[in-house]
Coordinates of C-alpha atoms in Angstrom, one line a residue:
X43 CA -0.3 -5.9 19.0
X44 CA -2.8 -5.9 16.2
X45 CA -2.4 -9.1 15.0
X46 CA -2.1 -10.6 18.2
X47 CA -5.8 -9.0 18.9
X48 CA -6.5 -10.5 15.6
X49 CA -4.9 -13.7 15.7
X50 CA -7.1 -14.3 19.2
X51 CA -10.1 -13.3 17.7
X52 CA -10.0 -15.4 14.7
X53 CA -9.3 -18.7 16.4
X54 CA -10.9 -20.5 19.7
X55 CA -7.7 -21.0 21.2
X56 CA -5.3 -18.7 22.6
X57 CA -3.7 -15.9 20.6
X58 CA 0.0 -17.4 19.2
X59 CA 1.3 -14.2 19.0
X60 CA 3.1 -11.9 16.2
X61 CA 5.6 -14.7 15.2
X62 CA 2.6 -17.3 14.3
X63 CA 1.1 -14.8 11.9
X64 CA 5.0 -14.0 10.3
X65 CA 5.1 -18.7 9.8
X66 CA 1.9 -18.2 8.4
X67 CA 2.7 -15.8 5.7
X68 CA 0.3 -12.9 6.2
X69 CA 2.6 -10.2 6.5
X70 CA 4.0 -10.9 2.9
X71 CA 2.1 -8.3 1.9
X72 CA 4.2 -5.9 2.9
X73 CA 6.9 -7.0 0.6
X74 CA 4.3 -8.0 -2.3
X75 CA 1.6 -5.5 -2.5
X76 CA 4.5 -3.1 -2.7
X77 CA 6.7 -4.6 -4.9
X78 CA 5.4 -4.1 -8.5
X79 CA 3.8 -0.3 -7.8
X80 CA 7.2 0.8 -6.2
X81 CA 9.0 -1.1 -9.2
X82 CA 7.2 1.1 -12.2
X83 CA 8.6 4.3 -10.6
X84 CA 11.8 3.4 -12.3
X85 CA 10.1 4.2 -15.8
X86 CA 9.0 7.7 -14.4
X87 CA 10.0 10.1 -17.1
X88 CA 10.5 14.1 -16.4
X89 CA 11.4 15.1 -19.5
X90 CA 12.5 13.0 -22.6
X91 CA 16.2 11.6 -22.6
X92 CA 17.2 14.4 -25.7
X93 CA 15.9 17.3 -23.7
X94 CA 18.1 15.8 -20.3
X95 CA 21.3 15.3 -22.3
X96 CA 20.9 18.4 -24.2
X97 CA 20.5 20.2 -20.5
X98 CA 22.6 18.9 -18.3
X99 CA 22.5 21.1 -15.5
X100 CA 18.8 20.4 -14.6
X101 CA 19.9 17.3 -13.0
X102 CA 23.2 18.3 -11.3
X103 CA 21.3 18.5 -7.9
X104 CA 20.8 14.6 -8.2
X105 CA 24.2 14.2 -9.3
X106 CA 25.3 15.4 -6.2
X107 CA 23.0 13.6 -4.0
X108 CA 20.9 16.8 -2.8
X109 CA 17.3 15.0 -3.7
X110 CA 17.9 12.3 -1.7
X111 CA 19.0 13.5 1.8
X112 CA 17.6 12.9 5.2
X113 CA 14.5 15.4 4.9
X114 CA 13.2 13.8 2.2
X115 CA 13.7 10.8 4.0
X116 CA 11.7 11.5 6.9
X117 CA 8.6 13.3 5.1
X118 CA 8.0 9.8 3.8
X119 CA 8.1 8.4 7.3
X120 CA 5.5 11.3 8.2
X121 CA 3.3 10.4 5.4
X122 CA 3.7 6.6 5.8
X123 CA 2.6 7.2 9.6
X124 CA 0.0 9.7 8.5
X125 CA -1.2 7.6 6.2
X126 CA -1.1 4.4 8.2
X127 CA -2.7 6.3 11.2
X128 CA -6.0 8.0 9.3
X129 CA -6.4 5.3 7.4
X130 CA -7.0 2.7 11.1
X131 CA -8.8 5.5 12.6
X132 CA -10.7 5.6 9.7
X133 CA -11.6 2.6 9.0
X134 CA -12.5 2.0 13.0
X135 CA -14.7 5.3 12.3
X136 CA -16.4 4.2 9.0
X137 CA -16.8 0.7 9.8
X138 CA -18.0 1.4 13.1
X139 CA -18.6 -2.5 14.6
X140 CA -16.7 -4.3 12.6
X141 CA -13.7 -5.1 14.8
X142 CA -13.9 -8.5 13.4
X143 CA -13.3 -6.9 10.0
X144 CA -10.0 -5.0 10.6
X145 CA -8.0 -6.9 8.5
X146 CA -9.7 -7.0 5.9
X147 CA -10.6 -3.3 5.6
X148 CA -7.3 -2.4 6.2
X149 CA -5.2 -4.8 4.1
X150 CA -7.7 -3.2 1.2
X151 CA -7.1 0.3 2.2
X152 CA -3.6 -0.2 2.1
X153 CA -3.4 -1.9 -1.2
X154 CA -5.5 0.5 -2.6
X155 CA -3.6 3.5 -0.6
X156 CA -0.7 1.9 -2.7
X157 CA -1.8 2.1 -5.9
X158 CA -3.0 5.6 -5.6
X159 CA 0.0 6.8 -4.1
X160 CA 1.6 5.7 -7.2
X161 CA 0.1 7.9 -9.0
X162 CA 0.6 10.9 -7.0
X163 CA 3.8 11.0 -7.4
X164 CA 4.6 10.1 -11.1
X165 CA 5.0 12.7 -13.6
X166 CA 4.5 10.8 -16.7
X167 CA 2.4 7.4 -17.4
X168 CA 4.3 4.4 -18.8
X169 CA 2.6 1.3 -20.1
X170 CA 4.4 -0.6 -17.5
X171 CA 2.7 1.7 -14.7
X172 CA 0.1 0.6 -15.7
X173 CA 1.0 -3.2 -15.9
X174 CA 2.5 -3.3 -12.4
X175 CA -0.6 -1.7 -11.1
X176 CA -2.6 -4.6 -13.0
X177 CA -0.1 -7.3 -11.1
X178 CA -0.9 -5.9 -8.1
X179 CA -4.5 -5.7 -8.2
X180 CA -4.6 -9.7 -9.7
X181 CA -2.4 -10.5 -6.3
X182 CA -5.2 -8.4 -4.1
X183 CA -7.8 -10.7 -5.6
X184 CA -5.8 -14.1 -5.3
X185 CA -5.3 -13.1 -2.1
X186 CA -8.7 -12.8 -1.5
X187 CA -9.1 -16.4 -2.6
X188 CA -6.4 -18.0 -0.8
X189 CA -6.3 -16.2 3.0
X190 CA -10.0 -16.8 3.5
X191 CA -8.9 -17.8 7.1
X192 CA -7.6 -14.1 7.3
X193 CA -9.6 -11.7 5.0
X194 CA -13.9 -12.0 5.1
X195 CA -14.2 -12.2 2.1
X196 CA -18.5 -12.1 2.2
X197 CA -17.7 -8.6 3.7
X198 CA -17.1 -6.9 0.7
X199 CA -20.0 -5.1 -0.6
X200 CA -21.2 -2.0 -2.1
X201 CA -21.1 -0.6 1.2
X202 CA -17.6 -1.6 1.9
X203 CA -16.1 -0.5 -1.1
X204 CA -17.8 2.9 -0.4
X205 CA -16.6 3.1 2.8
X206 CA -13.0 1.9 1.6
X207 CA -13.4 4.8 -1.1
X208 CA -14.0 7.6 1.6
X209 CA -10.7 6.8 3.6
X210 CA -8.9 7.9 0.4
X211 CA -10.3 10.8 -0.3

């Protein structure tokens, strides 16, 4: 539904519908805006890997699969839809009268949601981190060169990256 709205808006003629947008490549993002932040988990360190063969026992829960089980599951579908939700009521709140604007605020709130949820949930910082999260802000900004026909660009002011900084806090 909202990129149909979208689509329609953006052109003169009549909406194409979901599957145009898919052909056309804006949904990529999906796949990736979320490839490198979710990828420098892996180098997420607890403790050091003396201390965890030393101590065995402190990760027998994940040997037996209790960490990842359907709760855990489904509070990251609550938070993804929590997320997802405040952060288009949000930005329809903030914004105010810039319907025309929606995907650009939230394709950045979303990038940006990434990259700081990265970082809530690591425990120790790897240079890699920190690499993946360079990657992903270089892809923002080529994207912001090369789907001027879907992101307003001239949009993005102090203003909006205020009001882009106040749906994350």
């Amino acid at each position: 539904f909202f990129f149909q709205a979208e689509d329609g808006i953006r052109d003169a003629q009549e909406s194409r519908g979901l599957g145009d947008v898919y052909k056309r490549q804006m949904l990529g993002y999906s796949t990736v805006y979320t490839m490198f932040p979710v990828f420098c988990l892996i180098f997420d360190e607890d403790v050091s890997l003396k201390i965890a063969l030393q101590y065995p026992p402190l990760y027998k829960t994940l040997q037996k699969g209790r960490e990842l089980n359907n709760k855990t599951f489904f509070i990251w579908i609550f938070k993804s839809i929590y997320q997802g939700g405040m952060i288009m009521l949000l930005s329809l709140y903030l914004f105010e009268n810039s319907f025309l604007l929606i995907v650009t605020i939230t394709f950045s709130a979303l990038v940006l949601a990434e990259l700081l949820n990265i970082y809530s949930e690591v425990t120790k910082l790897h240079p890699m981190m920190i690499g993946s999260q360079l990657a992903t802000l270089v892809l923002y900004f080529i994207s912001l060169k090369y789907f001027k026909n879907y992101l307003t660009v001239t949009a993005i002011d102090m203003e909006f990256i205020q009001n882009l900084s106040l749906i994350h806090i």
